[in-house]
PDB file of C-alpha atoms in Angstrom:
ATOM      1  CA  MET A   1      22.728  90.304 -33.033  1.00 79.00           C
ATOM      2  CA  LYS A   2      24.765  91.024 -36.147  1.00 89.00           C
ATOM      3  CA  PRO A   3      24.844  88.127 -38.639  1.00 95.00           C
ATOM      4  CA  GLN A   4      28.129  86.404 -39.393  1.00 96.00           C
ATOM      5  CA  ILE A   5      27.465  86.214 -43.121  1.00 98.00           C
ATOM      6  CA  SER A   6      25.128  88.039 -45.484  1.00 98.00           C
ATOM      7  CA  ILE A   7      24.028  85.651 -48.234  1.00 98.00           C
ATOM      8  CA  ILE A   8      23.125  87.649 -51.342  1.00 98.00           C
ATOM      9  CA  ILE A   9      21.009  85.859 -53.964  1.00 98.00           C
ATOM     10  CA  PRO A  10      20.385  87.579 -57.314  1.00 97.00           C
ATOM     11  CA  VAL A  11      17.343  86.222 -59.165  1.00 96.00           C
ATOM     12  CA  ILE A  12      15.363  86.754 -62.320  1.00 93.00           C
ATOM     13  CA  ASN A  13      12.279  84.630 -63.002  1.00 93.00           C
ATOM     14  CA  GLU A  14      13.189  81.730 -60.708  1.00 92.00           C
ATOM     15  CA  ALA A  15       9.710  81.053 -59.302  1.00 92.00           C
ATOM     16  CA  ALA A  16       9.574  77.433 -60.418  1.00 89.00           C
ATOM     17  CA  GLN A  17      12.363  76.269 -58.141  1.00 89.00           C
ATOM     18  CA  LEU A  18      12.977  79.154 -55.758  1.00 94.00           C
ATOM     19  CA  ALA A  19      10.982  77.916 -52.749  1.00 94.00           C
ATOM     20  CA  ASP A  20      12.907  74.633 -52.549  1.00 93.00           C
ATOM     21  CA  LYS A  21      16.257  76.409 -52.819  1.00 93.00           C
ATOM     22  CA  LEU A  22      15.404  78.940 -50.139  1.00 95.00           C
ATOM     23  CA  GLN A  23      13.980  76.276 -47.822  1.00 95.00           C
ATOM     24  CA  ALA A  24      17.402  74.619 -47.853  1.00 94.00           C
ATOM     25  CA  LEU A  25      18.910  77.817 -46.413  1.00 96.00           C
ATOM     26  CA  GLN A  26      16.485  78.303 -43.520  1.00 96.00           C
ATOM     27  CA  ALA A  27      18.664  76.573 -40.922  1.00 95.00           C
ATOM     28  CA  LEU A  28      21.406  79.140 -41.622  1.00 96.00           C
ATOM     29  CA  ARG A  29      19.244  82.105 -40.626  1.00 94.00           C
ATOM     30  CA  VAL A  30      20.323  81.717 -36.997  1.00 94.00           C
ATOM     31  CA  ARG A  31      23.790  82.933 -38.043  1.00 95.00           C
ATOM     32  CA  CYS A  32      23.245  84.498 -41.465  1.00 97.00           C
ATOM     33  CA  GLU A  33      20.921  86.937 -43.155  1.00 97.00           C
ATOM     34  CA  LEU A  34      19.384  86.147 -46.517  1.00 98.00           C
ATOM     35  CA  LEU A  35      19.039  88.969 -49.043  1.00 98.00           C
ATOM     36  CA  LEU A  36      17.238  88.213 -52.289  1.00 98.00           C
ATOM     37  CA  VAL A  37      17.710  90.788 -55.045  1.00 98.00           C
ATOM     38  CA  ASP A  38      15.116  90.557 -57.786  1.00 96.00           C
ATOM     39  CA  GLY A  39      16.131  91.952 -61.140  1.00 95.00           C
ATOM     40  CA  GLY A  40      12.641  92.654 -62.483  1.00 94.00           C
ATOM     41  CA  SER A  41      11.074  89.200 -62.552  1.00 94.00           C
ATOM     42  CA  ILE A  42       7.734  88.906 -64.332  1.00 95.00           C
ATOM     43  CA  ASP A  43       6.852  85.770 -62.374  1.00 94.00           C
ATOM     44  CA  ALA A  44       6.171  85.324 -58.641  1.00 95.00           C
ATOM     45  CA  SER A  45       9.823  85.117 -57.543  1.00 95.00           C
ATOM     46  CA  ALA A  46       9.663  88.071 -55.140  1.00 95.00           C
ATOM     47  CA  THR A  47       6.364  86.955 -53.607  1.00 96.00           C
ATOM     48  CA  ILE A  48       7.608  83.400 -53.060  1.00 96.00           C
ATOM     49  CA  ALA A  49      10.846  84.644 -51.509  1.00 96.00           C
ATOM     50  CA  ALA A  50       9.356  87.185 -49.106  1.00 96.00           C
ATOM     51  CA  PRO A  51       8.622  84.843 -46.155  1.00 96.00           C
ATOM     52  CA  LEU A  52      11.843  82.897 -46.671  1.00 97.00           C
ATOM     53  CA  VAL A  53      14.421  85.709 -46.612  1.00 97.00           C
ATOM     54  CA  ASP A  54      15.244  88.693 -44.418  1.00 97.00           C
ATOM     55  CA  GLN A  55      14.913  91.212 -47.227  1.00 97.00           C
ATOM     56  CA  VAL A  56      13.641  91.233 -50.798  1.00 97.00           C
ATOM     57  CA  LEU A  57      15.334  94.024 -52.715  1.00 98.00           C
ATOM     58  CA  HIS A  58      14.390  95.249 -56.172  1.00 97.00           C
ATOM     59  CA  SER A  59      16.979  96.218 -58.752  1.00 95.00           C
ATOM     60  CA  GLN A  60      17.408  96.854 -62.422  1.00 92.00           C
ATOM     61  CA  ARG A  61      18.276  93.665 -64.250  1.00 92.00           C
ATOM     62  CA  GLY A  62      21.941  92.679 -64.276  1.00 91.00           C
ATOM     63  CA  ARG A  63      23.617  90.228 -61.928  1.00 93.00           C
ATOM     64  CA  ALA A  64      26.487  92.571 -60.993  1.00 95.00           C
ATOM     65  CA  ARG A  65      24.063  95.435 -60.312  1.00 96.00           C
ATOM     66  CA  GLN A  66      21.838  93.153 -58.233  1.00 97.00           C
ATOM     67  CA  MET A  67      24.720  91.798 -56.158  1.00 98.00           C
ATOM     68  CA  ASN A  68      26.112  95.274 -55.507  1.00 98.00           C
ATOM     69  CA  LEU A  69      22.704  96.408 -54.263  1.00 98.00           C
ATOM     70  CA  GLY A  70      22.553  93.397 -51.949  1.00 98.00           C
ATOM     71  CA  ALA A  71      26.015  94.207 -50.593  1.00 98.00           C
ATOM     72  CA  ARG A  72      24.977  97.791 -49.834  1.00 97.00           C
ATOM     73  CA  HIS A  73      22.092  96.524 -47.703  1.00 98.00           C
ATOM     74  CA  ALA A  74      24.033  93.700 -46.025  1.00 98.00           C
ATOM     75  CA  GLN A  75      24.718  93.861 -42.302  1.00 97.00           C
ATOM     76  CA  ALA A  76      27.518  91.281 -41.999  1.00 97.00           C
ATOM     77  CA  GLU A  77      31.225  91.802 -42.548  1.00 96.00           C
ATOM     78  CA  MET A  78      31.349  88.682 -44.730  1.00 98.00           C
ATOM     79  CA  LEU A  79      29.435  88.609 -48.017  1.00 98.00           C
ATOM     80  CA  LEU A  80      28.495  85.368 -49.786  1.00 98.00           C
ATOM     81  CA  PHE A  81      27.131  85.616 -53.329  1.00 98.00           C
ATOM     82  CA  LEU A  82      24.947  82.626 -54.128  1.00 97.00           C
ATOM     83  CA  HIS A  83      23.163  81.789 -57.360  1.00 94.00           C
ATOM     84  CA  ALA A  84      19.541  80.768 -56.914  1.00 91.00           C
ATOM     85  CA  ASP A  85      20.171  77.373 -58.524  1.00 90.00           C
ATOM     86  CA  THR A  86      23.187  76.527 -56.324  1.00 94.00           C
ATOM     87  CA  ARG A  87      23.087  74.636 -53.023  1.00 95.00           C
ATOM     88  CA  LEU A  88      25.687  75.184 -50.296  1.00 97.00           C
ATOM     89  CA  PRO A  89      27.588  72.281 -48.712  1.00 95.00           C
ATOM     90  CA  GLU A  90      27.141  71.266 -45.104  1.00 91.00           C
ATOM     91  CA  ARG A  91      29.088  73.411 -42.651  1.00 94.00           C
ATOM     92  CA  ALA A  92      29.457  76.160 -45.256  1.00 96.00           C
ATOM     93  CA  VAL A  93      29.315  78.890 -42.606  1.00 96.00           C
ATOM     94  CA  GLU A  94      31.950  77.214 -40.434  1.00 97.00           C
ATOM     95  CA  LEU A  95      34.234  76.676 -43.421  1.00 97.00           C
ATOM     96  CA  ILE A  96      33.996  80.305 -44.511  1.00 98.00           C
ATOM     97  CA  MET A  97      34.517  81.715 -41.034  1.00 96.00           C
ATOM     98  CA  SER A  98      37.495  79.400 -40.452  1.00 97.00           C
ATOM     99  CA  ALA A  99      39.055  80.590 -43.722  1.00 97.00           C
ATOM    100  CA  VAL A 100      38.623  84.214 -42.654  1.00 95.00           C
ATOM    101  CA  GLU A 101      40.145  83.516 -39.237  1.00 95.00           C
ATOM    102  CA  GLN A 102      43.181  82.143 -41.087  1.00 95.00           C
ATOM    103  CA  GLY A 103      43.522  85.357 -43.064  1.00 95.00           C
ATOM    104  CA  ALA A 104      41.485  84.785 -46.219  1.00 96.00           C
ATOM    105  CA  GLU A 105      40.008  87.930 -47.766  1.00 97.00           C
ATOM    106  CA  TRP A 106      37.991  86.053 -50.340  1.00 98.00           C
ATOM    107  CA  GLY A 107      37.421  82.623 -51.806  1.00 97.00           C
ATOM    108  CA  ARG A 108      35.050  80.109 -53.279  1.00 97.00           C
ATOM    109  CA  PHE A 109      33.945  76.478 -53.050  1.00 98.00           C
ATOM    110  CA  ASP A 110      34.591  73.655 -55.443  1.00 97.00           C
ATOM    111  CA  VAL A 111      31.570  72.875 -57.611  1.00 96.00           C
ATOM    112  CA  GLN A 112      29.665  69.836 -58.769  1.00 95.00           C
ATOM    113  CA  PHE A 113      26.527  69.485 -60.866  1.00 93.00           C
ATOM    114  CA  ASP A 114      23.228  67.952 -59.861  1.00 90.00           C
ATOM    115  CA  SER A 115      23.413  65.456 -62.723  1.00 89.00           C
ATOM    116  CA  PRO A 116      24.884  61.915 -62.445  1.00 89.00           C
ATOM    117  CA  GLN A 117      26.173  62.045 -66.039  1.00 89.00           C
ATOM    118  CA  ALA A 118      29.914  61.436 -66.242  1.00 92.00           C
ATOM    119  CA  ILE A 119      30.403  64.436 -68.526  1.00 89.00           C
ATOM    120  CA  PHE A 120      29.260  66.770 -65.755  1.00 89.00           C
ATOM    121  CA  LYS A 121      31.759  65.262 -63.325  1.00 93.00           C
ATOM    122  CA  LEU A 122      34.479  66.009 -65.889  1.00 91.00           C
ATOM    123  CA  ILE A 123      33.246  69.564 -66.490  1.00 89.00           C
ATOM    124  CA  ALA A 124      33.159  70.260 -62.747  1.00 91.00           C
ATOM    125  CA  CYS A 125      36.649  68.839 -62.285  1.00 94.00           C
ATOM    126  CA  MET A 126      37.976  71.057 -65.080  1.00 90.00           C
ATOM    127  CA  MET A 127      36.268  74.124 -63.579  1.00 91.00           C
ATOM    128  CA  ASN A 128      37.772  73.460 -60.155  1.00 95.00           C
ATOM    129  CA  VAL A 129      41.279  72.793 -61.475  1.00 95.00           C
ATOM    130  CA  ARG A 130      41.188  75.844 -63.726  1.00 92.00           C
ATOM    131  CA  SER A 131      40.044  77.989 -60.829  1.00 94.00           C
ATOM    132  CA  ARG A 132      42.907  76.795 -58.629  1.00 94.00           C
ATOM    133  CA  LEU A 133      45.480  77.406 -61.356  1.00 94.00           C
ATOM    134  CA  THR A 134      44.230  80.838 -62.400  1.00 94.00           C
ATOM    135  CA  GLY A 135      42.859  82.224 -59.136  1.00 94.00           C
ATOM    136  CA  ILE A 136      39.642  83.080 -60.986  1.00 94.00           C
ATOM    137  CA  ALA A 137      36.326  82.139 -59.386  1.00 94.00           C
ATOM    138  CA  THR A 138      33.007  81.797 -61.187  1.00 91.00           C
ATOM    139  CA  GLY A 139      29.634  82.696 -59.759  1.00 91.00           C
ATOM    140  CA  ASP A 140      28.583  79.037 -59.725  1.00 92.00           C
ATOM    141  CA  GLN A 141      31.259  78.425 -57.063  1.00 96.00           C
ATOM    142  CA  ALA A 142      29.562  80.654 -54.446  1.00 97.00           C
ATOM    143  CA  VAL A 143      32.116  83.427 -54.009  1.00 98.00           C
ATOM    144  CA  PHE A 144      32.636  84.869 -50.512  1.00 98.00           C
ATOM    145  CA  ILE A 145      34.373  88.204 -49.863  1.00 98.00           C
ATOM    146  CA  THR A 146      35.035  90.265 -46.766  1.00 98.00           C
ATOM    147  CA  ARG A 147      33.284  93.603 -46.826  1.00 97.00           C
ATOM    148  CA  GLN A 148      36.667  95.352 -46.598  1.00 97.00           C
ATOM    149  CA  ALA A 149      37.999  93.573 -49.690  1.00 98.00           C
ATOM    150  CA  PHE A 150      34.727  94.074 -51.565  1.00 98.00           C
ATOM    151  CA  GLN A 151      34.824  97.811 -50.927  1.00 97.00           C
ATOM    152  CA  ALA A 152      38.532  98.003 -51.748  1.00 98.00           C
ATOM    153  CA  VAL A 153      37.897  96.764 -55.303  1.00 97.00           C
ATOM    154  CA  GLY A 154      34.716  98.802 -55.729  1.00 97.00           C
ATOM    155  CA  GLY A 155      32.364  95.828 -55.789  1.00 97.00           C
ATOM    156  CA  PHE A 156      31.384  93.997 -58.949  1.00 97.00           C
ATOM    157  CA  PRO A 157      32.032  95.938 -62.145  1.00 94.00           C
ATOM    158  CA  GLU A 158      28.530  96.594 -63.468  1.00 93.00           C
ATOM    159  CA  ILE A 159      29.092  94.959 -66.819  1.00 87.00           C
ATOM    160  CA  ALA A 160      26.685  92.758 -68.750  1.00 82.00           C
ATOM    161  CA  LEU A 161      28.726  89.559 -68.472  1.00 85.00           C
ATOM    162  CA  MET A 162      31.970  88.265 -66.912  1.00 85.00           C
ATOM    163  CA  GLU A 163      31.516  90.226 -63.686  1.00 93.00           C
ATOM    164  CA  ASP A 164      32.783  87.224 -61.693  1.00 93.00           C
ATOM    165  CA  ILE A 165      35.983  87.059 -63.713  1.00 91.00           C
ATOM    166  CA  ALA A 166      36.480  90.819 -63.473  1.00 93.00           C
ATOM    167  CA  ILE A 167      36.122  90.972 -59.694  1.00 96.00           C
ATOM    168  CA  SER A 168      38.357  87.906 -59.281  1.00 96.00           C
ATOM    169  CA  ALA A 169      41.115  89.652 -61.222  1.00 94.00           C
ATOM    170  CA  ALA A 170      40.766  92.704 -58.969  1.00 96.00           C
ATOM    171  CA  LEU A 171      40.682  90.652 -55.768  1.00 97.00           C
ATOM    172  CA  LYS A 172      43.803  88.726 -56.763  1.00 96.00           C
ATOM    173  CA  LYS A 173      45.725  91.974 -56.287  1.00 95.00           C
ATOM    174  CA  ILE A 174      44.653  91.912 -52.639  1.00 94.00           C
ATOM    175  CA  GLY A 175      45.384  88.243 -52.041  1.00 94.00           C
ATOM    176  CA  LYS A 176      45.015  84.713 -53.326  1.00 94.00           C
ATOM    177  CA  PRO A 177      41.566  83.142 -53.143  1.00 96.00           C
ATOM    178  CA  CYS A 178      40.820  80.496 -50.534  1.00 97.00           C
ATOM    179  CA  CYS A 179      39.780  77.476 -52.607  1.00 96.00           C
ATOM    180  CA  LEU A 180      37.598  75.358 -50.351  1.00 97.00           C
ATOM    181  CA  LYS A 181      37.340  71.698 -51.345  1.00 96.00           C
ATOM    182  CA  ALA A 182      33.798  71.331 -50.033  1.00 97.00           C
ATOM    183  CA  LYS A 183      31.436  71.332 -53.017  1.00 97.00           C
ATOM    184  CA  VAL A 184      28.450  73.465 -53.832  1.00 97.00           C
ATOM    185  CA  VAL A 185      25.906  71.703 -56.034  1.00 96.00           C
ATOM    186  CA  THR A 186      24.715  73.709 -59.005  1.00 92.00           C
ATOM    187  CA  SER A 187      22.083  73.015 -61.615  1.00 86.00           C
ATOM    188  CA  ALA A 188      22.935  71.410 -64.946  1.00 80.00           C
ATOM    189  CA  ARG A 189      19.630  72.513 -66.480  1.00 76.00           C
ATOM    190  CA  ARG A 190      21.004  75.226 -68.773  1.00 74.00           C
ATOM    191  CA  TRP A 191      23.758  72.938 -70.054  1.00 69.00           C
ATOM    192  CA  GLN A 192      21.222  70.205 -70.745  1.00 67.00           C
ATOM    193  CA  HIS A 193      18.742  72.571 -72.362  1.00 65.00           C
ATOM    194  CA  HIS A 194      21.218  74.221 -74.736  1.00 65.00           C
ATOM    195  CA  GLY A 195      23.441  71.206 -75.359  1.00 72.00           C
ATOM    196  CA  ILE A 196      26.517  70.283 -73.359  1.00 71.00           C
ATOM    197  CA  LEU A 197      29.140  70.540 -76.095  1.00 71.00           C
ATOM    198  CA  ARG A 198      27.573  73.693 -77.506  1.00 76.00           C
ATOM    199  CA  THR A 199      27.622  75.335 -74.073  1.00 72.00           C
ATOM    200  CA  ILE A 200      31.234  74.364 -73.401  1.00 71.00           C
ATOM    201  CA  LEU A 201      32.386  75.761 -76.736  1.00 70.00           C
ATOM    202  CA  LEU A 202      30.359  78.938 -76.274  1.00 69.00           C
ATOM    203  CA  MET A 203      31.769  79.619 -72.797  1.00 72.00           C
ATOM    204  CA  TRP A 204      35.343  78.977 -73.921  1.00 72.00           C
ATOM    205  CA  ARG A 205      34.860  81.295 -76.880  1.00 77.00           C
ATOM    206  CA  LEU A 206      33.312  84.061 -74.783  1.00 71.00           C
ATOM    207  CA  ARG A 207      36.026  83.895 -72.114  1.00 73.00           C
ATOM    208  CA  LEU A 208      38.770  83.912 -74.737  1.00 72.00           C
ATOM    209  CA  ARG A 209      37.250  86.953 -76.427  1.00 75.00           C
ATOM    210  CA  TYR A 210      36.899  88.693 -73.053  1.00 66.00           C
ATOM    211  CA  PHE A 211      40.564  88.147 -72.227  1.00 73.00           C
ATOM    212  CA  PHE A 212      41.469  89.604 -75.605  1.00 66.00           C
ATOM    213  CA  GLY A 213      39.468  92.750 -74.913  1.00 72.00           C
ATOM    214  CA  ALA A 214      35.976  92.172 -76.306  1.00 67.00           C
ATOM    215  CA  HIS A 215      33.350  94.413 -74.701  1.00 72.00           C
ATOM    216  CA  PRO A 216      31.073  92.626 -72.174  1.00 67.00           C
ATOM    217  CA  ASP A 217      27.956  94.045 -73.875  1.00 70.00           C
ATOM    218  CA  GLU A 218      28.937  92.325 -77.101  1.00 72.00           C
ATOM    219  CA  LEU A 219      29.610  89.066 -75.266  1.00 61.00           C
ATOM    220  CA  ALA A 220      26.312  89.277 -73.371  1.00 66.00           C
ATOM    221  CA  ALA A 221      24.397  89.752 -76.618  1.00 69.00           C
ATOM    222  CA  ARG A 222      25.978  86.557 -77.928  1.00 67.00           C
ATOM    223  CA  TYR A 223      25.379  84.660 -74.687  1.00 65.00           C
ATOM    224  CA  TYR A 224      21.746  85.647 -74.202  1.00 66.00           C
ATOM    225  CA  ARG A 225      20.914  85.110 -77.857  1.00 62.00           C
ATOM    226  CA  ARG A 226      20.873  81.399 -77.099  1.00 53.00           C
ATOM    227  CA  GLN A 227      18.399  81.745 -74.215  1.00 49.00           C
TER     228      GLN A 227
END
């Protein structure tokens, strides 16, 4: 039986928390297929994932490249791109399929962080409001796209950074995103590790430079320099 949704999970060195994240998706395998795309991990990510997903695919490093490979191997007509550190809300499949039945070609969920700190509630609120106003979805929001729409825009541009913003801009020409109010829960670990204010300022600066034409390779070098 063909799955309703192909859930595509790009990873790189996520062994420490991957088993727990994939266990949370097991109940969905009755209706969905899970495709994990490893971008050259040097840890045990692929080995840990193997019994918990339908396919483990191997790709060159690069989130856009990994997600495009997953889409090429997907069986379903609906594609859901999920970060390894993001947890889907209850009834995610029903919410997506209902949106499609009502004519949505693509969309995303609202987001919240897995930290009780008030600052993360504010950051999440700002991300969700900005997304509604601009029609731009970020990868943390678990973007879903019909196969037809995905192919119409040529998939994710295989750029080093900002691939989520780039594909959102292309998809907006097809139709407005469906902004689901149900919340995915994403990890605050990188924000906490690198400093909350520093991360906010960095992301604002990178996005501003991208909109003014800076090359994604240049932006990626700046972003990953902090890792």
